[in-house]
Structure formats: C-alpha cells, structure tokens
C-alpha cells in the first residue's frame, strides 16, 4: 500500500477548523500531520487515519523553551514525524546536523521519521541535485545505528522549487531520484527499511502519474491536503493502483 501523508503546515487557524478537517479526512491509509497545538484534538477526532507531527526536538525533556519532544509526541499518539522539511531548513536555519539529531531522537521514541530532502531551483540548474541530496541523506542519517535497525524510515524527495509552486517534478526524474537515494543508502551501509516518497505540488490530477510506479512508495501532500475533496480523491486513487 502506498503512503499518503497530509502536511497541513501552519493551517488551519483554529482548533474547530482542525477538527473539521480531521473529521473530513479521517480515511484509512492516510497519515495526518497537523500543527502542534491541534495534535491532541486531531488525535481524538480520527478513528481511521494515523497521526504524525511536523517536527520534533532532539531531547526528550529539559530546559528547551518552545521545543516539542519526540516523547511528548508519542504520548499524544503520534506515530510519524516530518524532519528537515525545506521550509524549516530555509526559514529557521535547520542544518543537516540538527536533522541528524532529530532523526535519531525520533527513532529512539518509536516515531517513524519522514526525512525531507531536495534541492533549490538554482541547485537543480547547476546540476547539483544529487550532491545536495547525498549530503542531506548522509549527514541526516549519520546518527542512525548502522546494521540492523528495526524501525522503518521514510525519505521524502521534495525539490524545493516544486513545493507549493503548482509545478511538480516529472515522475521520470522522481524515479531516477528514488534509485539514487536507494544507492546512496546502500553505499553508506544503512540496512534501513526505507520507503521513498515524492512531495511537491501533488494533486488528485497528477498523483497517479507518480504512484503507478512501484519504486515510488507514496506522496507527501501540502496544499491539496487542506481540501477534503482533494485528499479523499488522492487516497482513493492510491488505493486503486
Ligand atoms: P505542496 O507541499 O503539496 O503544497 O507542494 C508539499 C510539502 O511541502 O510537503
């Protein structure tokens, strides 16, 4: 089964809105990642969908004002956590080393990390996509124990220029990237159970073009996840592939 992940980002604006959207998108097979303040309300609303968060800190508790620990997320019922989203890397200066600590903390707390990697438009134009993604993967996973690791990890390839732009990457390039990501993981001896998904301007109109390929394990969805009609259609399409 394909993984479909809703990333609500900093939406909607009220807890009532979040509960409504959660109810409307409470579909088996969907993972919903709401903003932190709405996690509990969403956890109580959903019966079929699963819960994820959009970030976590690398410590479990302590004097870290404003941070949210993986343990707290797990306690609220979260099973997944997005880590290293490009919006955090770009707006908040999140580095690969910070990402590495977060991935390790998430795994220790039984959360499945969704590690986001991807290049800017300038990096793509300069033929640096593979270099950037290899760096993000290698450093991002550097604190994960090598060898057997019982926890799965999800790698979301999200070209930054495709996020929220209405211009997705091509499925052909995504297939090349999926292959490249697998090879990079192998080279680094990570015996990880990795699932590789695509994110960036996915809608019900283009999701099938990506998911019909067996090497693309799912999709991370931003804008379209805020529309109940869209997200229902996307999950339905993914189930019929
Ligand atoms: P988008 O966002 O679907 O709005 O392009 C994807 C993401 O940022 O995860």
PDB file of C-alpha atoms and ligand atoms in Angstrom:
ATOM      1  CA  UNK A   1       0.000   0.000   0.000  1.00  0.00           C
ATOM      2  CA  UNK A   2       1.196   3.489  -0.842  1.00  0.00           C
ATOM      3  CA  UNK A   3       1.868   6.050   1.895  1.00  0.00           C
ATOM      4  CA  UNK A   4      -0.175   9.221   1.685  1.00  0.00           C
ATOM      5  CA  UNK A   5       0.847  11.916   4.137  1.00  0.00           C
ATOM      6  CA  UNK A   6      -1.025  15.174   4.735  1.00  0.00           C
ATOM      7  CA  UNK A   7       1.237  18.042   5.802  1.00  0.00           C
ATOM      8  CA  UNK A   8      -1.113  20.800   6.927  1.00  0.00           C
ATOM      9  CA  UNK A   9       1.824  23.137   7.643  1.00  0.00           C
ATOM     10  CA  UNK A  10       0.581  26.149   9.674  1.00  0.00           C
ATOM     11  CA  UNK A  11      -3.087  25.551   8.802  1.00  0.00           C
ATOM     12  CA  UNK A  12      -5.952  25.822   9.613  1.00  0.00           C
ATOM     13  CA  UNK A  13      -6.178  28.745  12.017  1.00  0.00           C
ATOM     14  CA  UNK A  14      -8.491  27.344  14.684  1.00  0.00           C
ATOM     15  CA  UNK A  15      -8.946  24.140  16.607  1.00  0.00           C
ATOM     16  CA  UNK A  16     -12.526  23.916  15.290  1.00  0.00           C
ATOM     17  CA  UNK A  17     -11.187  24.116  11.747  1.00  0.00           C
ATOM     18  CA  UNK A  18      -8.603  21.440  12.522  1.00  0.00           C
ATOM     19  CA  UNK A  19     -11.234  19.103  13.957  1.00  0.00           C
ATOM     20  CA  UNK A  20     -13.468  19.637  10.943  1.00  0.00           C
ATOM     21  CA  UNK A  21     -10.645  18.931   8.512  1.00  0.00           C
ATOM     22  CA  UNK A  22      -9.568  15.890  10.553  1.00  0.00           C
ATOM     23  CA  UNK A  23     -13.103  14.521  10.501  1.00  0.00           C
ATOM     24  CA  UNK A  24     -13.392  15.143   6.781  1.00  0.00           C
ATOM     25  CA  UNK A  25     -10.079  13.452   6.056  1.00  0.00           C
ATOM     26  CA  UNK A  26     -10.364  10.573   8.523  1.00  0.00           C
ATOM     27  CA  UNK A  27      -9.582   7.935   5.921  1.00  0.00           C
ATOM     28  CA  UNK A  28      -7.813   4.617   6.485  1.00  0.00           C
ATOM     29  CA  UNK A  29      -4.381   4.755   4.907  1.00  0.00           C
ATOM     30  CA  UNK A  30      -3.872   8.493   5.449  1.00  0.00           C
ATOM     31  CA  UNK A  31      -1.290   9.962   7.829  1.00  0.00           C
ATOM     32  CA  UNK A  32      -2.242  13.446   9.035  1.00  0.00           C
ATOM     33  CA  UNK A  33       0.425  15.880  10.286  1.00  0.00           C
ATOM     34  CA  UNK A  34      -1.320  18.885  11.899  1.00  0.00           C
ATOM     35  CA  UNK A  35       0.376  21.799  13.703  1.00  0.00           C
ATOM     36  CA  UNK A  36       1.410  21.026  17.312  1.00  0.00           C
ATOM     37  CA  UNK A  37      -1.465  22.888  19.029  1.00  0.00           C
ATOM     38  CA  UNK A  38      -4.017  20.753  17.172  1.00  0.00           C
ATOM     39  CA  UNK A  39      -2.395  17.337  17.660  1.00  0.00           C
ATOM     40  CA  UNK A  40      -4.488  16.338  20.626  1.00  0.00           C
ATOM     41  CA  UNK A  41      -7.796  17.435  19.107  1.00  0.00           C
ATOM     42  CA  UNK A  42      -6.953  15.671  15.857  1.00  0.00           C
ATOM     43  CA  UNK A  43      -5.861  12.531  17.753  1.00  0.00           C
ATOM     44  CA  UNK A  44      -9.249  12.447  19.444  1.00  0.00           C
ATOM     45  CA  UNK A  45     -11.146  13.073  16.223  1.00  0.00           C
ATOM     46  CA  UNK A  46      -9.598  10.496  13.925  1.00  0.00           C
ATOM     47  CA  UNK A  47     -10.601   6.856  14.013  1.00  0.00           C
ATOM     48  CA  UNK A  48      -9.027   5.522  10.834  1.00  0.00           C
ATOM     49  CA  UNK A  49      -6.279   7.905   9.800  1.00  0.00           C
ATOM     50  CA  UNK A  50      -2.947   7.930  11.647  1.00  0.00           C
ATOM     51  CA  UNK A  51      -1.240  10.831  13.375  1.00  0.00           C
ATOM     52  CA  UNK A  52       2.083  12.490  12.605  1.00  0.00           C
ATOM     53  CA  UNK A  53       3.826  15.716  13.615  1.00  0.00           C
ATOM     54  CA  UNK A  54       5.682  18.264  11.511  1.00  0.00           C
ATOM     55  CA  UNK A  55       8.868  18.420  13.565  1.00  0.00           C
ATOM     56  CA  UNK A  56      10.373  17.397  16.908  1.00  0.00           C
ATOM     57  CA  UNK A  57      13.290  18.408  19.094  1.00  0.00           C
ATOM     58  CA  UNK A  58      16.233  16.082  19.728  1.00  0.00           C
ATOM     59  CA  UNK A  59      15.999  15.935  23.517  1.00  0.00           C
ATOM     60  CA  UNK A  60      13.242  14.152  25.410  1.00  0.00           C
ATOM     61  CA  UNK A  61      12.808  16.752  28.162  1.00  0.00           C
ATOM     62  CA  UNK A  62      14.508  19.671  29.831  1.00  0.00           C
ATOM     63  CA  UNK A  63      15.182  23.390  29.576  1.00  0.00           C
ATOM     64  CA  UNK A  64      14.413  23.916  25.880  1.00  0.00           C
ATOM     65  CA  UNK A  65      11.862  26.703  25.718  1.00  0.00           C
ATOM     66  CA  UNK A  66       9.399  26.358  22.901  1.00  0.00           C
ATOM     67  CA  UNK A  67      10.554  22.943  21.736  1.00  0.00           C
ATOM     68  CA  UNK A  68       8.454  19.788  21.473  1.00  0.00           C
ATOM     69  CA  UNK A  69       9.995  16.446  22.348  1.00  0.00           C
ATOM     70  CA  UNK A  70       9.532  13.168  20.488  1.00  0.00           C
ATOM     71  CA  UNK A  71       8.400  11.585  23.734  1.00  0.00           C
ATOM     72  CA  UNK A  72       5.617  14.155  24.097  1.00  0.00           C
ATOM     73  CA  UNK A  73       4.541  13.453  20.539  1.00  0.00           C
ATOM     74  CA  UNK A  74       4.490   9.738  21.117  1.00  0.00           C
ATOM     75  CA  UNK A  75       2.443  10.271  24.262  1.00  0.00           C
ATOM     76  CA  UNK A  76      -0.140  12.177  22.207  1.00  0.00           C
ATOM     77  CA  UNK A  77      -0.476   9.258  19.833  1.00  0.00           C
ATOM     78  CA  UNK A  78       1.791  10.382  17.005  1.00  0.00           C
ATOM     79  CA  UNK A  79       3.389   7.583  15.025  1.00  0.00           C
ATOM     80  CA  UNK A  80       5.262   9.641  12.445  1.00  0.00           C
ATOM     81  CA  UNK A  81       7.248  12.864  12.392  1.00  0.00           C
ATOM     82  CA  UNK A  82       8.374  15.006   9.463  1.00  0.00           C
ATOM     83  CA  UNK A  83      12.003  16.046   9.905  1.00  0.00           C
ATOM     84  CA  UNK A  84      14.094  18.507   7.918  1.00  0.00           C
ATOM     85  CA  UNK A  85      11.317  19.986   5.821  1.00  0.00           C
ATOM     86  CA  UNK A  86      12.821  22.581   3.489  1.00  0.00           C
ATOM     87  CA  UNK A  87      10.612  25.292   4.990  1.00  0.00           C
ATOM     88  CA  UNK A  88      12.366  24.706   8.323  1.00  0.00           C
ATOM     89  CA  UNK A  89      15.787  24.471   6.717  1.00  0.00           C
ATOM     90  CA  UNK A  90      15.209  27.735   4.823  1.00  0.00           C
ATOM     91  CA  UNK A  91      13.212  29.821   7.318  1.00  0.00           C
ATOM     92  CA  UNK A  92      14.738  28.608  10.576  1.00  0.00           C
ATOM     93  CA  UNK A  93      18.249  27.645   9.611  1.00  0.00           C
ATOM     94  CA  UNK A  94      17.796  23.984  10.404  1.00  0.00           C
ATOM     95  CA  UNK A  95      21.039  22.215   9.469  1.00  0.00           C
ATOM     96  CA  UNK A  96      21.817  18.653   8.418  1.00  0.00           C
ATOM     97  CA  UNK A  97      23.430  18.076  11.818  1.00  0.00           C
ATOM     98  CA  UNK A  98      20.277  19.188  13.630  1.00  0.00           C
ATOM     99  CA  UNK A  99      18.274  16.942  11.333  1.00  0.00           C
ATOM    100  CA  UNK A 100      20.546  14.015  12.241  1.00  0.00           C
ATOM    101  CA  UNK A 101      19.910  14.511  15.960  1.00  0.00           C
ATOM    102  CA  UNK A 102      16.166  14.756  15.392  1.00  0.00           C
ATOM    103  CA  UNK A 103      16.074  11.573  13.284  1.00  0.00           C
ATOM    104  CA  UNK A 104      17.932   9.663  15.955  1.00  0.00           C
ATOM    105  CA  UNK A 105      15.660  11.000  18.735  1.00  0.00           C
ATOM    106  CA  UNK A 106      12.538  10.153  16.738  1.00  0.00           C
ATOM    107  CA  UNK A 107      13.651   6.573  16.165  1.00  0.00           C
ATOM    108  CA  UNK A 108      14.516   6.142  19.836  1.00  0.00           C
ATOM    109  CA  UNK A 109      10.972   7.163  20.699  1.00  0.00           C
ATOM    110  CA  UNK A 110       9.356   4.810  18.207  1.00  0.00           C
ATOM    111  CA  UNK A 111       8.325   7.530  15.808  1.00  0.00           C
ATOM    112  CA  UNK A 112       8.809   6.855  12.120  1.00  0.00           C
ATOM    113  CA  UNK A 113      10.786   9.780  10.717  1.00  0.00           C
ATOM    114  CA  UNK A 114       9.861  11.292   7.380  1.00  0.00           C
ATOM    115  CA  UNK A 115      13.171  12.799   6.297  1.00  0.00           C
ATOM    116  CA  UNK A 116      12.738  15.528   3.678  1.00  0.00           C
ATOM    117  CA  UNK A 117      15.484  16.106   1.138  1.00  0.00           C
ATOM    118  CA  UNK A 118      15.607  18.165  -2.055  1.00  0.00           C
ATOM    119  CA  UNK A 119      17.354  20.875  -3.987  1.00  0.00           C
ATOM    120  CA  UNK A 120      16.609  24.517  -4.799  1.00  0.00           C
ATOM    121  CA  UNK A 121      15.961  25.682  -8.356  1.00  0.00           C
ATOM    122  CA  UNK A 122      19.485  27.133  -8.564  1.00  0.00           C
ATOM    123  CA  UNK A 123      20.984  23.825  -7.392  1.00  0.00           C
ATOM    124  CA  UNK A 124      18.956  21.896  -9.962  1.00  0.00           C
ATOM    125  CA  UNK A 125      20.027  24.300 -12.706  1.00  0.00           C
ATOM    126  CA  UNK A 126      23.657  23.899 -11.645  1.00  0.00           C
ATOM    127  CA  UNK A 127      23.337  20.085 -11.815  1.00  0.00           C
ATOM    128  CA  UNK A 128      23.843  19.781  -8.082  1.00  0.00           C
ATOM    129  CA  UNK A 129      20.713  17.818  -7.211  1.00  0.00           C
ATOM    130  CA  UNK A 130      22.470  14.546  -6.447  1.00  0.00           C
ATOM    131  CA  UNK A 131      25.235  16.258  -4.497  1.00  0.00           C
ATOM    132  CA  UNK A 132      22.696  18.066  -2.292  1.00  0.00           C
ATOM    133  CA  UNK A 133      20.503  15.023  -1.728  1.00  0.00           C
ATOM    134  CA  UNK A 134      23.503  12.784  -0.976  1.00  0.00           C
ATOM    135  CA  UNK A 135      24.721  15.291   1.617  1.00  0.00           C
ATOM    136  CA  UNK A 136      21.299  15.633   3.236  1.00  0.00           C
ATOM    137  CA  UNK A 137      20.948  11.847   3.413  1.00  0.00           C
ATOM    138  CA  UNK A 138      24.449  11.074   4.578  1.00  0.00           C
ATOM    139  CA  UNK A 139      24.573  13.659   7.356  1.00  0.00           C
ATOM    140  CA  UNK A 140      20.871  13.371   8.159  1.00  0.00           C
ATOM    141  CA  UNK A 141      21.212   9.633   8.796  1.00  0.00           C
ATOM    142  CA  UNK A 142      24.682   9.756  10.323  1.00  0.00           C
ATOM    143  CA  UNK A 143      23.483   9.097  13.864  1.00  0.00           C
ATOM    144  CA  UNK A 144      21.271   6.169  12.955  1.00  0.00           C
ATOM    145  CA  UNK A 145      22.833   2.934  14.159  1.00  0.00           C
ATOM    146  CA  UNK A 146      24.306   1.051  11.239  1.00  0.00           C
ATOM    147  CA  UNK A 147      23.358  -2.551  10.637  1.00  0.00           C
ATOM    148  CA  UNK A 148      20.038  -3.894  11.726  1.00  0.00           C
ATOM    149  CA  UNK A 149      17.505  -1.231  12.520  1.00  0.00           C
ATOM    150  CA  UNK A 150      14.012  -2.417  13.300  1.00  0.00           C
ATOM    151  CA  UNK A 151      12.417   0.944  12.659  1.00  0.00           C
ATOM    152  CA  UNK A 152      11.459   1.958   9.162  1.00  0.00           C
ATOM    153  CA  UNK A 153      12.301   5.370   7.791  1.00  0.00           C
ATOM    154  CA  UNK A 154      10.562   7.374   5.115  1.00  0.00           C
ATOM    155  CA  UNK A 155      12.589   9.522   2.745  1.00  0.00           C
ATOM    156  CA  UNK A 156      10.579  12.268   1.042  1.00  0.00           C
ATOM    157  CA  UNK A 157      12.240  13.688  -2.040  1.00  0.00           C
ATOM    158  CA  UNK A 158      10.831  17.191  -2.321  1.00  0.00           C
ATOM    159  CA  UNK A 159      12.500  19.512  -4.817  1.00  0.00           C
ATOM    160  CA  UNK A 160      12.141  22.900  -3.137  1.00  0.00           C
ATOM    161  CA  UNK A 161      11.076  24.638  -6.345  1.00  0.00           C
ATOM    162  CA  UNK A 162       8.196  22.183  -6.726  1.00  0.00           C
ATOM    163  CA  UNK A 163       6.742  22.857  -3.255  1.00  0.00           C
ATOM    164  CA  UNK A 164       3.634  24.999  -3.393  1.00  0.00           C
ATOM    165  CA  UNK A 165       4.516  26.173  -6.902  1.00  0.00           C
ATOM    166  CA  UNK A 166       1.960  24.189  -8.871  1.00  0.00           C
ATOM    167  CA  UNK A 167       4.860  22.783 -10.902  1.00  0.00           C
ATOM    168  CA  UNK A 168       5.696  19.219  -9.820  1.00  0.00           C
ATOM    169  CA  UNK A 169       8.835  17.388 -10.830  1.00  0.00           C
ATOM    170  CA  UNK A 170       8.393  14.741 -13.515  1.00  0.00           C
ATOM    171  CA  UNK A 171       7.699  11.143 -12.461  1.00  0.00           C
ATOM    172  CA  UNK A 172      10.724  10.138 -14.576  1.00  0.00           C
ATOM    173  CA  UNK A 173      13.059  12.328 -12.551  1.00  0.00           C
ATOM    174  CA  UNK A 174      11.482  11.087  -9.337  1.00  0.00           C
ATOM    175  CA  UNK A 175      12.214   7.511 -10.428  1.00  0.00           C
ATOM    176  CA  UNK A 176      15.847   8.423 -11.045  1.00  0.00           C
ATOM    177  CA  UNK A 177      15.973  10.080  -7.620  1.00  0.00           C
ATOM    178  CA  UNK A 178      14.400   7.053  -5.935  1.00  0.00           C
ATOM    179  CA  UNK A 179      17.120   4.888  -7.483  1.00  0.00           C
ATOM    180  CA  UNK A 180      19.807   7.359  -6.467  1.00  0.00           C
ATOM    181  CA  UNK A 181      18.501   7.533  -2.889  1.00  0.00           C
ATOM    182  CA  UNK A 182      18.484   3.730  -2.612  1.00  0.00           C
ATOM    183  CA  UNK A 183      22.043   3.534  -3.934  1.00  0.00           C
ATOM    184  CA  UNK A 184      23.207   6.247  -1.537  1.00  0.00           C
ATOM    185  CA  UNK A 185      21.662   4.407   1.395  1.00  0.00           C
ATOM    186  CA  UNK A 186      23.340   1.178   0.320  1.00  0.00           C
ATOM    187  CA  UNK A 187      26.745   2.809  -0.095  1.00  0.00           C
ATOM    188  CA  UNK A 188      26.519   4.017   3.462  1.00  0.00           C
ATOM    189  CA  UNK A 189      25.634   0.530   4.682  1.00  0.00           C
ATOM    190  CA  UNK A 190      22.372   1.543   6.143  1.00  0.00           C
ATOM    191  CA  UNK A 191      20.320  -1.581   6.360  1.00  0.00           C
ATOM    192  CA  UNK A 192      17.338   0.654   6.677  1.00  0.00           C
ATOM    193  CA  UNK A 193      13.879  -0.306   5.698  1.00  0.00           C
ATOM    194  CA  UNK A 194      13.428   2.850   3.685  1.00  0.00           C
ATOM    195  CA  UNK A 195      10.328   3.925   1.832  1.00  0.00           C
ATOM    196  CA  UNK A 196      10.833   6.623  -0.759  1.00  0.00           C
ATOM    197  CA  UNK A 197       8.041   9.080  -1.470  1.00  0.00           C
ATOM    198  CA  UNK A 198       7.597  12.237  -3.542  1.00  0.00           C
ATOM    199  CA  UNK A 199       6.387  15.673  -2.463  1.00  0.00           C
ATOM    200  CA  UNK A 200       5.835  18.941  -4.310  1.00  0.00           C
ATOM    201  CA  UNK A 201       2.613  20.163  -5.942  1.00  0.00           C
ATOM    202  CA  UNK A 202       0.831  16.819  -5.843  1.00  0.00           C
ATOM    203  CA  UNK A 203      -2.898  16.961  -6.608  1.00  0.00           C
ATOM    204  CA  UNK A 204      -5.558  14.433  -7.489  1.00  0.00           C
ATOM    205  CA  UNK A 205      -4.806  15.221 -11.141  1.00  0.00           C
ATOM    206  CA  UNK A 206      -1.155  14.161 -11.083  1.00  0.00           C
ATOM    207  CA  UNK A 207      -0.800  11.734  -8.156  1.00  0.00           C
ATOM    208  CA  UNK A 208      -1.396   8.631 -10.289  1.00  0.00           C
ATOM    209  CA  UNK A 209       1.462   9.529 -12.640  1.00  0.00           C
ATOM    210  CA  UNK A 210       3.818   9.169  -9.683  1.00  0.00           C
ATOM    211  CA  UNK A 211       2.242   6.392  -7.659  1.00  0.00           C
ATOM    212  CA  UNK A 212       1.711   3.992 -10.563  1.00  0.00           C
ATOM    213  CA  UNK A 213       5.464   3.288 -10.409  1.00  0.00           C
ATOM    214  CA  UNK A 214       6.384   0.554  -7.973  1.00  0.00           C
ATOM    215  CA  UNK A 215       9.557   2.373  -6.911  1.00  0.00           C
ATOM    216  CA  UNK A 216       7.597   5.392  -5.662  1.00  0.00           C
ATOM    217  CA  UNK A 217       6.153   4.395  -2.307  1.00  0.00           C
ATOM    218  CA  UNK A 218       3.851   7.343  -1.696  1.00  0.00           C
ATOM    219  CA  UNK A 219       3.367  11.095  -1.570  1.00  0.00           C
ATOM    220  CA  UNK A 220       3.726  13.977   0.881  1.00  0.00           C
ATOM    221  CA  UNK A 221       0.963  16.460   0.277  1.00  0.00           C
ATOM    222  CA  UNK A 222       0.790  20.083   1.387  1.00  0.00           C
ATOM    223  CA  UNK A 223      -1.729  22.393  -0.274  1.00  0.00           C
ATOM    224  CA  UNK A 224      -4.053  19.676  -1.573  1.00  0.00           C
ATOM    225  CA  UNK A 225      -4.309  18.130   1.916  1.00  0.00           C
ATOM    226  CA  UNK A 226      -6.322  21.139   3.061  1.00  0.00           C
ATOM    227  CA  UNK A 227      -9.167  20.262   0.685  1.00  0.00           C
ATOM    228  CA  UNK A 228     -11.340  17.375   1.848  1.00  0.00           C
ATOM    229  CA  UNK A 229     -12.372  16.588  -1.712  1.00  0.00           C
ATOM    230  CA  UNK A 230      -8.802  16.534  -2.957  1.00  0.00           C
ATOM    231  CA  UNK A 231      -7.375  14.417  -0.169  1.00  0.00           C
ATOM    232  CA  UNK A 232     -10.211  11.888  -0.413  1.00  0.00           C
ATOM    233  CA  UNK A 233      -9.638  11.568  -4.153  1.00  0.00           C
ATOM    234  CA  UNK A 234      -5.877  11.209  -3.681  1.00  0.00           C
ATOM    235  CA  UNK A 235      -6.234   8.402  -1.123  1.00  0.00           C
ATOM    236  CA  UNK A 236      -8.798   6.660  -3.316  1.00  0.00           C
ATOM    237  CA  UNK A 237      -6.540   6.847  -6.356  1.00  0.00           C
ATOM    238  CA  UNK A 238      -3.621   5.498  -4.313  1.00  0.00           C
ATOM    239  CA  UNK A 239      -5.697   2.528  -3.175  1.00  0.00           C
ATOM    240  CA  UNK A 240      -6.725   1.651  -6.708  1.00  0.00           C
ATOM    241  CA  UNK A 241      -3.228   1.445  -8.091  1.00  0.00           C
TER     242      UNK A 241
HETATM  243  P1  LIG B   1       2.747  21.141  -1.616  1.00  0.00           P
HETATM  244  O1  LIG B   1       3.705  20.923  -0.346  1.00  0.00           O
HETATM  245  O2  LIG B   1       1.998  19.866  -1.834  1.00  0.00           O
HETATM  246  O3  LIG B   1       1.861  22.290  -1.235  1.00  0.00           O
HETATM  247  O4  LIG B   1       3.638  21.468  -2.776  1.00  0.00           O
HETATM  248  C1  LIG B   1       4.393  19.725  -0.145  1.00  0.00           C
HETATM  249  C2  LIG B   1       5.243  19.806   1.085  1.00  0.00           C
HETATM  250  O5  LIG B   1       5.801  20.873   1.379  1.00  0.00           O
HETATM  251  O6  LIG B   1       5.375  18.821   1.843  1.00  0.00           O
END
